[in-house]
mmCIF file of C-alpha atoms in Angstrom:
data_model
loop_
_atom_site.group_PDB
_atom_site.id
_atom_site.type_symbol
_atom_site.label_atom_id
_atom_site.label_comp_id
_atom_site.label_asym_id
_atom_site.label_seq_id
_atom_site.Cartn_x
_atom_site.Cartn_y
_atom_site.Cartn_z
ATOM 1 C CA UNK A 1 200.956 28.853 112.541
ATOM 2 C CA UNK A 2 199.356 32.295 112.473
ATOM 3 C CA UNK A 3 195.716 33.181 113.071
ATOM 4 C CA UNK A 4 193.204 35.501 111.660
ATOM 5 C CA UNK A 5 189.911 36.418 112.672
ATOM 6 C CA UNK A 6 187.542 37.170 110.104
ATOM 7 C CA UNK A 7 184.001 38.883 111.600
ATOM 8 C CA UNK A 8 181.755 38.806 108.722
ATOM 9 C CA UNK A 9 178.684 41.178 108.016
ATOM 10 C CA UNK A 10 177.031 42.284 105.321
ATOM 11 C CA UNK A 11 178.870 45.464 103.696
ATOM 12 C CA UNK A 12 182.618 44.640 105.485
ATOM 13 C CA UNK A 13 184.750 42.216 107.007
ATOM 14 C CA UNK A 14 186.527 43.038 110.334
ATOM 15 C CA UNK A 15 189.911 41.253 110.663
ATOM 16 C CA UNK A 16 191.937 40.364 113.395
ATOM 17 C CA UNK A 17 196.048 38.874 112.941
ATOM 18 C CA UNK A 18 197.693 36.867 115.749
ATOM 19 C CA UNK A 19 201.174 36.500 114.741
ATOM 20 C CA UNK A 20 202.324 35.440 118.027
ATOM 21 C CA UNK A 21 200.115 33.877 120.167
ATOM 22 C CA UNK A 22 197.084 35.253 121.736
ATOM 23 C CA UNK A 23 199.173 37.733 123.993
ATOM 24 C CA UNK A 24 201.440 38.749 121.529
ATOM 25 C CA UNK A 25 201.012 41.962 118.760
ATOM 26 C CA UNK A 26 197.909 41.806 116.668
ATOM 27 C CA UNK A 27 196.914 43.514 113.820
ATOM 28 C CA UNK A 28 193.386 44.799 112.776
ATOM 29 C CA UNK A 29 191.940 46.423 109.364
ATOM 30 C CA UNK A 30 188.680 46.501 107.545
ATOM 31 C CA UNK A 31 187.861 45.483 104.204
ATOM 32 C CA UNK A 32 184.804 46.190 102.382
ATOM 33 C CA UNK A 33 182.848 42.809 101.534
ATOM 34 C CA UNK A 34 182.912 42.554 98.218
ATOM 35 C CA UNK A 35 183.394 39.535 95.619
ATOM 36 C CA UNK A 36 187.271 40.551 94.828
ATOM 37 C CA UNK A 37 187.597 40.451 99.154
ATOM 38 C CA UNK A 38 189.635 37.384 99.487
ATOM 39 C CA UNK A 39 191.998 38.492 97.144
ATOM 40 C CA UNK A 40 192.851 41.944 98.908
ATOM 41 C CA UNK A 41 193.240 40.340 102.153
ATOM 42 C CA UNK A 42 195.680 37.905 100.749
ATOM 43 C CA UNK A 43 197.430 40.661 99.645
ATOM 44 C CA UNK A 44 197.162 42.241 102.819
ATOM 45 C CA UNK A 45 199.031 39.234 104.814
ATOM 46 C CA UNK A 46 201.718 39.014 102.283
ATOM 47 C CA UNK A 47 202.370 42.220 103.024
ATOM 48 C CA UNK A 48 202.558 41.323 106.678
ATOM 49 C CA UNK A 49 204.617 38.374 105.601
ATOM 50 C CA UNK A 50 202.444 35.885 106.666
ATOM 51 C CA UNK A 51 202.637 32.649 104.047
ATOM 52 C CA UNK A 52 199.393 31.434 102.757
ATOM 53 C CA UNK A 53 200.757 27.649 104.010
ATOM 54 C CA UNK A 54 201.112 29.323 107.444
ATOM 55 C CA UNK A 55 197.906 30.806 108.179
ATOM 56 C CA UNK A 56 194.770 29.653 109.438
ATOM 57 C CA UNK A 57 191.657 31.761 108.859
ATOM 58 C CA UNK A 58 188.523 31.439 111.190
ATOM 59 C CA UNK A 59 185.231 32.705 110.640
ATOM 60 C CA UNK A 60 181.561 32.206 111.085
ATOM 61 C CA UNK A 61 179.151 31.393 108.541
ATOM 62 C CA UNK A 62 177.218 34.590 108.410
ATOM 63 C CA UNK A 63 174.200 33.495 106.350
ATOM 64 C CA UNK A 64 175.735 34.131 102.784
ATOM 65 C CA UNK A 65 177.952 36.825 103.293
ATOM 66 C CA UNK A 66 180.674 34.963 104.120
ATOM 67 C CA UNK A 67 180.811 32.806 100.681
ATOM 68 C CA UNK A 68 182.684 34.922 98.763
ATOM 69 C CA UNK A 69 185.911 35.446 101.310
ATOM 70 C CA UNK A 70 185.720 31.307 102.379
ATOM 71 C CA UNK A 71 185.729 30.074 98.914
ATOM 72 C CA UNK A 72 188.458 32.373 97.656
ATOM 73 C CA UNK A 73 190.839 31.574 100.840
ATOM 74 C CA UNK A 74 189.989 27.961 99.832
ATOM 75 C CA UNK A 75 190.544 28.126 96.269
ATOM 76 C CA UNK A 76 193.958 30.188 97.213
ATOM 77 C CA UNK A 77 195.275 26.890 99.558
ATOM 78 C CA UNK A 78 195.271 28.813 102.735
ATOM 79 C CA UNK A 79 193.110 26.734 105.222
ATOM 80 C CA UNK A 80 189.528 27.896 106.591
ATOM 81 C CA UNK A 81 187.718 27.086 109.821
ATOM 82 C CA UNK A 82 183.758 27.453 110.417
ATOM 83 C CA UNK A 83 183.204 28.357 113.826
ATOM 84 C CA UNK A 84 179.867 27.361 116.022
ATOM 85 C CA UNK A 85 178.548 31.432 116.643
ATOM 86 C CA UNK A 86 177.480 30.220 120.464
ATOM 87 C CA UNK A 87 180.631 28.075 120.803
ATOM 88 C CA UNK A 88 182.703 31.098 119.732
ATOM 89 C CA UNK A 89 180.563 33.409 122.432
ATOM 90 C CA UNK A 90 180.781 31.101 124.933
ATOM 91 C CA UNK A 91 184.505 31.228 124.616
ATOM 92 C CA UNK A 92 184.913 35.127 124.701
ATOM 93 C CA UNK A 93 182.561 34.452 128.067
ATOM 94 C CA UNK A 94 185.445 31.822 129.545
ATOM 95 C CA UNK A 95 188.231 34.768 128.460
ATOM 96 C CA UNK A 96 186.362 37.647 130.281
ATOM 97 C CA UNK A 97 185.669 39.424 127.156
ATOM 98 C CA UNK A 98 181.877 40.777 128.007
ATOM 99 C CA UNK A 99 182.294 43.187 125.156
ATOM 100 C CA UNK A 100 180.866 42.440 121.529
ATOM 101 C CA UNK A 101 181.212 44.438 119.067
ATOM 102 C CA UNK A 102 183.198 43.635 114.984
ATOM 103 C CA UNK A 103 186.768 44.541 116.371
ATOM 104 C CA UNK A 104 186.280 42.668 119.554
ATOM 105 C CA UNK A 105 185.051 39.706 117.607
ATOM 106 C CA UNK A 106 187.618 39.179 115.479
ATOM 107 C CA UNK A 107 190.458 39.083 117.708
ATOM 108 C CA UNK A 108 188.196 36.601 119.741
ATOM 109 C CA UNK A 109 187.746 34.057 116.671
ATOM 110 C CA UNK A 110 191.336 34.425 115.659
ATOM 111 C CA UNK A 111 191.961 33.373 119.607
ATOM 112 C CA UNK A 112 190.072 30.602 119.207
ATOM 113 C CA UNK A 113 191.499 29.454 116.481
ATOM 114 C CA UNK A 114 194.609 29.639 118.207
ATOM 115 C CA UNK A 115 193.592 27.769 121.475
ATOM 116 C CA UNK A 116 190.787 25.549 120.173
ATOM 117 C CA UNK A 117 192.320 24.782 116.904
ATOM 118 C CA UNK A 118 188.883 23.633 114.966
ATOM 119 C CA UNK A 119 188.792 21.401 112.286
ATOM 120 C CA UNK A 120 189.301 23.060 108.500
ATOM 121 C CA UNK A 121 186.394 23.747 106.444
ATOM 122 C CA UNK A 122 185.731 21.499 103.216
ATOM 123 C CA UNK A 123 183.605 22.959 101.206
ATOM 124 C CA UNK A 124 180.901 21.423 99.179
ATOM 125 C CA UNK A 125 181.154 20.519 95.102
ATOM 126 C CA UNK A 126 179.934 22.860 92.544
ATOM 127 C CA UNK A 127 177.272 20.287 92.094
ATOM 128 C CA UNK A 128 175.881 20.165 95.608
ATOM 129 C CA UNK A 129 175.994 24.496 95.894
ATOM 130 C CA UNK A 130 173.813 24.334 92.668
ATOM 131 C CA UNK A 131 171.396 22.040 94.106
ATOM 132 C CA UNK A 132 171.292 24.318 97.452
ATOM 133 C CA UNK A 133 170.614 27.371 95.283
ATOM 134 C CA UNK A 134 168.354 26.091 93.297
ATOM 135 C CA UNK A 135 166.159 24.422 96.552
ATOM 136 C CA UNK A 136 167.028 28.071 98.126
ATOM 137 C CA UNK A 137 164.995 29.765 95.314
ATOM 138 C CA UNK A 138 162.826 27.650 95.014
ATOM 139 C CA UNK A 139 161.495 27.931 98.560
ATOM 140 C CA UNK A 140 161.614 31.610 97.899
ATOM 141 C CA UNK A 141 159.013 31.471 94.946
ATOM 142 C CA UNK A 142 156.775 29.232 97.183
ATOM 143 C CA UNK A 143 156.391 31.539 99.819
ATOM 144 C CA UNK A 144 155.809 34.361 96.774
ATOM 145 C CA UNK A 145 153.243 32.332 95.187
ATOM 146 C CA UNK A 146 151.263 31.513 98.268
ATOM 147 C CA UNK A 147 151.382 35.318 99.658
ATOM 148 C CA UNK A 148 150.485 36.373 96.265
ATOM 149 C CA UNK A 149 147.946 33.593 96.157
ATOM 150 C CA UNK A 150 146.152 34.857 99.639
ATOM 151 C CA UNK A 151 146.349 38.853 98.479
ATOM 152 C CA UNK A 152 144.526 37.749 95.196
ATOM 153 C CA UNK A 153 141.702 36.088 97.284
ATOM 154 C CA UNK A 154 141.554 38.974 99.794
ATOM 155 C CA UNK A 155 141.301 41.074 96.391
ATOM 156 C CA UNK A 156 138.226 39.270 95.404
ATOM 157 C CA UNK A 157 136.697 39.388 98.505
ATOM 158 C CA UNK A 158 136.547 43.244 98.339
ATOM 159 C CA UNK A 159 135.839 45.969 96.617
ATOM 160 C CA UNK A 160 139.454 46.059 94.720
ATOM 161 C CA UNK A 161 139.619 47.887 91.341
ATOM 162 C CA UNK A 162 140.043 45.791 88.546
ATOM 163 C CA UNK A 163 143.467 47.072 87.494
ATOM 164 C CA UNK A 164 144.850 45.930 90.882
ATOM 165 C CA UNK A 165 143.241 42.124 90.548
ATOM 166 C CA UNK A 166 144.782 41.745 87.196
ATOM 167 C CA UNK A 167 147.808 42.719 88.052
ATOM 168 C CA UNK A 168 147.807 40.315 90.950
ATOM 169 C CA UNK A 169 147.057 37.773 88.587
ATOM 170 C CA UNK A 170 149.561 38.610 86.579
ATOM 171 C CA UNK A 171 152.023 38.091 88.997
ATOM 172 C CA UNK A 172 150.415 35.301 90.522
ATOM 173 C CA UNK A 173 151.094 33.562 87.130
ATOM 174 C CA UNK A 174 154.416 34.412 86.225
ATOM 175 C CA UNK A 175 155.570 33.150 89.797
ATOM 176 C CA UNK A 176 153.961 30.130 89.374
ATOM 177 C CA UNK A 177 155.216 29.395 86.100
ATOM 178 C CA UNK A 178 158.898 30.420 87.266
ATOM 179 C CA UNK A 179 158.425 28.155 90.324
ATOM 180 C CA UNK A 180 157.662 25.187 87.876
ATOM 181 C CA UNK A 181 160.515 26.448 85.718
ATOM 182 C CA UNK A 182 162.810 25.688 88.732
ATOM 183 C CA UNK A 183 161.217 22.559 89.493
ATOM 184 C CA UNK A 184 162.298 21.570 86.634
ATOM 185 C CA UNK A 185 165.532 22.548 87.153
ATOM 186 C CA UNK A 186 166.452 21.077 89.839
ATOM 187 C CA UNK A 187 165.021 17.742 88.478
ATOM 188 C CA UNK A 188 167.075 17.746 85.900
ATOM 189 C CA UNK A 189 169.921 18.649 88.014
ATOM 190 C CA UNK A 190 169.751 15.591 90.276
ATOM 191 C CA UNK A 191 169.064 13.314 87.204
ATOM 192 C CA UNK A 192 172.159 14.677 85.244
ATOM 193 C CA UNK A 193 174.682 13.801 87.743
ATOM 194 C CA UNK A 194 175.169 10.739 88.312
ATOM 195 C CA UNK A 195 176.347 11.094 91.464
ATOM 196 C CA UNK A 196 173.753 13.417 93.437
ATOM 197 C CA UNK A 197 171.175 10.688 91.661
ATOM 198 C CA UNK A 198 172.594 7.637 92.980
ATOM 199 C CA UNK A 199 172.882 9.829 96.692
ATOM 200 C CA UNK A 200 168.850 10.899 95.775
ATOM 201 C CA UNK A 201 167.682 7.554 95.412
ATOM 202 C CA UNK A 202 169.397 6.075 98.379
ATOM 203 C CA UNK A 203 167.657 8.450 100.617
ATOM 204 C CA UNK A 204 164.466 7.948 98.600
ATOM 205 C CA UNK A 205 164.426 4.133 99.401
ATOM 206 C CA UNK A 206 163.621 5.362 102.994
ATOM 207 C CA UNK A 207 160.392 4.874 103.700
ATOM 208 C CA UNK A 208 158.456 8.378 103.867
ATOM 209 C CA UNK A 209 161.103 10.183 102.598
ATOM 210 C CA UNK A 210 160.442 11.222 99.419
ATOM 211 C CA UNK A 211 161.530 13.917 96.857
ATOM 212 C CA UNK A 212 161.224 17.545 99.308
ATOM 213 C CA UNK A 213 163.174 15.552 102.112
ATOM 214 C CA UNK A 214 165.539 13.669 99.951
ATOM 215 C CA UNK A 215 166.827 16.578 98.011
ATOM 216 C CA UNK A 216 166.874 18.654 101.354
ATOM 217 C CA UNK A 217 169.202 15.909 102.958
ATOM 218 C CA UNK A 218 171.073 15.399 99.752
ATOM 219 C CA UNK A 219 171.979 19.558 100.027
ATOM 220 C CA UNK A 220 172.557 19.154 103.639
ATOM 221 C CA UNK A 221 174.265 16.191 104.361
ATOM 222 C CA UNK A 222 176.738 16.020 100.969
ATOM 223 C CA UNK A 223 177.863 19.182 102.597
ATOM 224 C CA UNK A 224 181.269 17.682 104.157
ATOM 225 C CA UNK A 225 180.610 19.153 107.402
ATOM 226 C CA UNK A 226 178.808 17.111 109.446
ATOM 227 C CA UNK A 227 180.981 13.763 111.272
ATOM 228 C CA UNK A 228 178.130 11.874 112.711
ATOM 229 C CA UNK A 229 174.472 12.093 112.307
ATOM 230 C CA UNK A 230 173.831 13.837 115.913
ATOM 231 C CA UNK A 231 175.423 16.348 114.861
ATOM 232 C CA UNK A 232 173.351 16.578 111.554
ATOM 233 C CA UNK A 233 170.319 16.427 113.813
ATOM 234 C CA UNK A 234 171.962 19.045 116.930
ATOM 235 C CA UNK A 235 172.252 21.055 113.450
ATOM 236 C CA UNK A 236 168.748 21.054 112.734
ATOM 237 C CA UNK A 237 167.524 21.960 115.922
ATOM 238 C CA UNK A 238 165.611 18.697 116.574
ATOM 239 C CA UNK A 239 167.126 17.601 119.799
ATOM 240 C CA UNK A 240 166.138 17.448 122.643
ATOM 241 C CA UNK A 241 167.200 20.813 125.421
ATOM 242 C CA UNK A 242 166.693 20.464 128.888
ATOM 243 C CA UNK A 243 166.462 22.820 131.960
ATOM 244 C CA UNK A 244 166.874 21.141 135.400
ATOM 245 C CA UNK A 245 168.537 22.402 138.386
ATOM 246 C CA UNK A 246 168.577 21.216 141.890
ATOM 247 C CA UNK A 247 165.221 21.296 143.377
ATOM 248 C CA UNK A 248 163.550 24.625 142.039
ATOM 249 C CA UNK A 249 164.465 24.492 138.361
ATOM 250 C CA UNK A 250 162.194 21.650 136.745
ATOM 251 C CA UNK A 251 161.774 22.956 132.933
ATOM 252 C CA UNK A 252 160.087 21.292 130.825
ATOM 253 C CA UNK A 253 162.394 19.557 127.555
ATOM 254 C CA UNK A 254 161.702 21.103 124.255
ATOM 255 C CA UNK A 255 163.363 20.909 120.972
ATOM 256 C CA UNK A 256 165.980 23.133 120.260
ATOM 257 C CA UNK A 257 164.645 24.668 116.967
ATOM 258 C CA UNK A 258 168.119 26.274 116.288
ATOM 259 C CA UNK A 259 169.315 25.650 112.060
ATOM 260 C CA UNK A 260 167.256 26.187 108.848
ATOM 261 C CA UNK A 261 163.026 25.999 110.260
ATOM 262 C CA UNK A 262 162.388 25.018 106.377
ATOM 263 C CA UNK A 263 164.038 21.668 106.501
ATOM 264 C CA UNK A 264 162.829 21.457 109.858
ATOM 265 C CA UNK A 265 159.449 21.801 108.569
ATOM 266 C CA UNK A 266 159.776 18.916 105.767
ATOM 267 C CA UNK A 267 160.948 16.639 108.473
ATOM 268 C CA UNK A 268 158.018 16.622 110.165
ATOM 269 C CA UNK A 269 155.790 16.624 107.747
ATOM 270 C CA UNK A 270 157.637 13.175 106.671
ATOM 271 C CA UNK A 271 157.464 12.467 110.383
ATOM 272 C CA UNK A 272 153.822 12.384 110.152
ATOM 273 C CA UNK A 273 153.638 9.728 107.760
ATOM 274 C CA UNK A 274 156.584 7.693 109.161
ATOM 275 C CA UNK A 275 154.490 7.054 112.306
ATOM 276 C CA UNK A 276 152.172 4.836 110.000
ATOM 277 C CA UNK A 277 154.013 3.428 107.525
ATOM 278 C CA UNK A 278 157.914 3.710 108.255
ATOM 279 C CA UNK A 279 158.078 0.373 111.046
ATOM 280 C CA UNK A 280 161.322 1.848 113.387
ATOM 281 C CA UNK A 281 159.504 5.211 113.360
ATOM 282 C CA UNK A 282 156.330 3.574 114.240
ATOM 283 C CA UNK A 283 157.968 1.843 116.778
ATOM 284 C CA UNK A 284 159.778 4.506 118.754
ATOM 285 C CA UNK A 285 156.748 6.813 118.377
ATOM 286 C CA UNK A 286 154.710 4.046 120.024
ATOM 287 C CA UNK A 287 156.965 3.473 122.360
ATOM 288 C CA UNK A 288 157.897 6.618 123.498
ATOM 289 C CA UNK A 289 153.359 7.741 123.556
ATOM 290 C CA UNK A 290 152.987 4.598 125.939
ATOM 291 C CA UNK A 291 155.859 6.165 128.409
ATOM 292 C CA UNK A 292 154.035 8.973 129.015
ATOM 293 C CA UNK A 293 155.810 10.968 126.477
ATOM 294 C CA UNK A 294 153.734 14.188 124.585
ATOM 295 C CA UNK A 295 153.028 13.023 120.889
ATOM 296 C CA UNK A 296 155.020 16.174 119.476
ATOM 297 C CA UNK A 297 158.209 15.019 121.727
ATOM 298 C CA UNK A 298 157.405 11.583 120.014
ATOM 299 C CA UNK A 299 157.775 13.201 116.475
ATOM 300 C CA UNK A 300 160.525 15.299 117.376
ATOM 301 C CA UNK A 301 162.194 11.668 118.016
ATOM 302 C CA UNK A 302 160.840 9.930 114.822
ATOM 303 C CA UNK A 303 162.113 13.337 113.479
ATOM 304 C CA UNK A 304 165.432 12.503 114.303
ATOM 305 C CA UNK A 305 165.366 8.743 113.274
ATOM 306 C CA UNK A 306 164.627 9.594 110.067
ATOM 307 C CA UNK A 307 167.959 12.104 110.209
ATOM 308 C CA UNK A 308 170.082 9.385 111.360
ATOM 309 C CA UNK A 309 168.718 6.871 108.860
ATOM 310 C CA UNK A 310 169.668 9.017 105.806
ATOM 311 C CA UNK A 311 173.001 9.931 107.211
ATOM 312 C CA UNK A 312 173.269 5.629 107.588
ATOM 313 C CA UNK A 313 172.400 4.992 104.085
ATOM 314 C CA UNK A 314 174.901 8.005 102.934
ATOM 315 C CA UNK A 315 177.443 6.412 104.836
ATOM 316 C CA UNK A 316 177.192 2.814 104.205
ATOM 317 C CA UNK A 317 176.153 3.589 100.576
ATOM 318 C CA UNK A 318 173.095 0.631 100.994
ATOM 319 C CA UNK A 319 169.669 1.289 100.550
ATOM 320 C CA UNK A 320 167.538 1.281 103.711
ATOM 321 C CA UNK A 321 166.318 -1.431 105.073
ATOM 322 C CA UNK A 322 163.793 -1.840 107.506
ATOM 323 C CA UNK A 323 164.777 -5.221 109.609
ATOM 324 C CA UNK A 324 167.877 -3.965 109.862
ATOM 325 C CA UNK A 325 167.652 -3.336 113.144
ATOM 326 C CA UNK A 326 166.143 -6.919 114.079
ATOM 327 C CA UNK A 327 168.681 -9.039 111.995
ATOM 328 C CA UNK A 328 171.773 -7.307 113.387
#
């Protein structure tokens, strides 16, 4: 099996071939990241007569930069790992390699490919990369309405000509309608496939979890990554990180906060209301506030509850139920 680090930016893709182990001859090039990528470096390891059935490619995901060249390996049948970034540095750390830089990088994820052998990528359906574009843009045109919202009021609050205030009303309004326009889209979406609406409403018969959560899950968890719903939540950056050393170290535990901040956000807005009306949630809140525990480190816990009870109802396909856990 032959290994080849792929370090992914934004205008090219720095690539690294083991052929024979990590001490034996590698080979490096550059391609220019483009969508037609994944085709030229194909041809590049024929050339090197390396068969497609042979060769494992590992990469990180690089926000959406790395799309085109993972998909097309896929689609071609030669097998693609997703590398953890900090995993992947804390391995060039264990090897001695202090240096970072694209070359450097690439012959350290084709290593670890070699030594670590991660599990191959499965990427999502077409279905399920719709819905996460569509919730993408979405929360794009929310944050463009409400900036455009606030400039308009600061506009009327001052002495702004009246060309300027029209046009920010102008653009106001076409944003908002285009934000309802995709709204509806992705409504229709989840209600056209039978499948991402049977997934919707199993997460929706969670208590407090309700349309923004449920589709955020649905995009998240239907992803084929994720093996257990710890690392769903280690994912999202809700657990728990502590710092304690012998005697003089005594940090404090905080929430990681690593992974998407948006969905983050969502979950604890639904945490909010879990605490009242969602009875497990209520319970380990209460439970956790009459410890001692701060109320946010509560949440952060209902937070995750709610994380591993829509990865449960995924996975068992049953709709939640909320004596579960005092009949069983």
């Amino acid at each position: 099996m032959a290994f080849l680090g792929a370090d992914i930016s934004k205008n090219k893709i720095d690539v690294c071939l083991l052929v024979a182990g990590i001490k034996g001859k590698k080979k490096q090039k550059v391609f220019t990241n483009e969508p037609c990528v994944a085709r030229k470096i194909i041809d590049w390891l024929e050339a090197q007569k390396c068969a497609s059935d042979n060769m494992t490619v590992v990469m990180e995901a690089t926000g959406i930069y790395h799309e085109n060249l993972a998909y097309g390996l896929h689609d071609a049948g030669i097998s693609v790992c997703m590398a953890n970034p900090y995993r992947v540095r804390e391995f060039a750390c264990g090897m001695d390699i202090l240096t970072k830089n694209d070359t450097v990088d690439a012959f350290v994820l084709a290593c670890y490919g070699e030594l670590k052998h991660p599990d191959a990528w499965v990427p999502p359906s077409v279905e399920v990369r719709k819905l996460r574009a569509l919730l993408r843009q979405r929360d794009a045109l929310k944050e463009d309405v409400q900036r455009t919202a606030n400039r308009l009021e600061k506009a009327h609050s001052t002495s702004t000509p009246r060309e300027v205030i029209g046009s920010l009303e102008r653009t106001h309004g076409w944003l908002s309608d285009e934000l309802e326009r995709i709204e509806k889209l992705i409504t229709d979406h989840t209600d056209n496939d039978p499948g991402l609406k049977a997934d919707l409403e199993l997460l929706k018969s969670i208590k407090c979890v309700k349309e923004q959560v449920g589709r955020e899950m649905l995009a998240l968890l239907k992803d084929g990554t994720f093996k257990s719903a710890s690392q769903v939540a280690a994912y999202l950056g809700i657990t728990p990180v502590e710092r304690v050393s012998g005697s003089s170290v005594r940090g404090r535990a905080h929430m990681s906060k690593t992974g998407p901040s948006i969905v983050r956000a969502k979950l604890y807005v639904a945490a909010l209301s879990a605490i009242r009306w969602n009875k497990p949630a209520k319970a380990i809140y209460e439970r956790l506030v009459a410890k001692g525990k701060a109320k946010k480190a509560a949440l952060g816990a209902v937070m995750r509850k709610l994380v591993h009870m829509c990865f449960g109802v995924l996975k068992t396909r049953l709709p939640w139920d909320e004596n579960y856990a005092a009949t069983a």
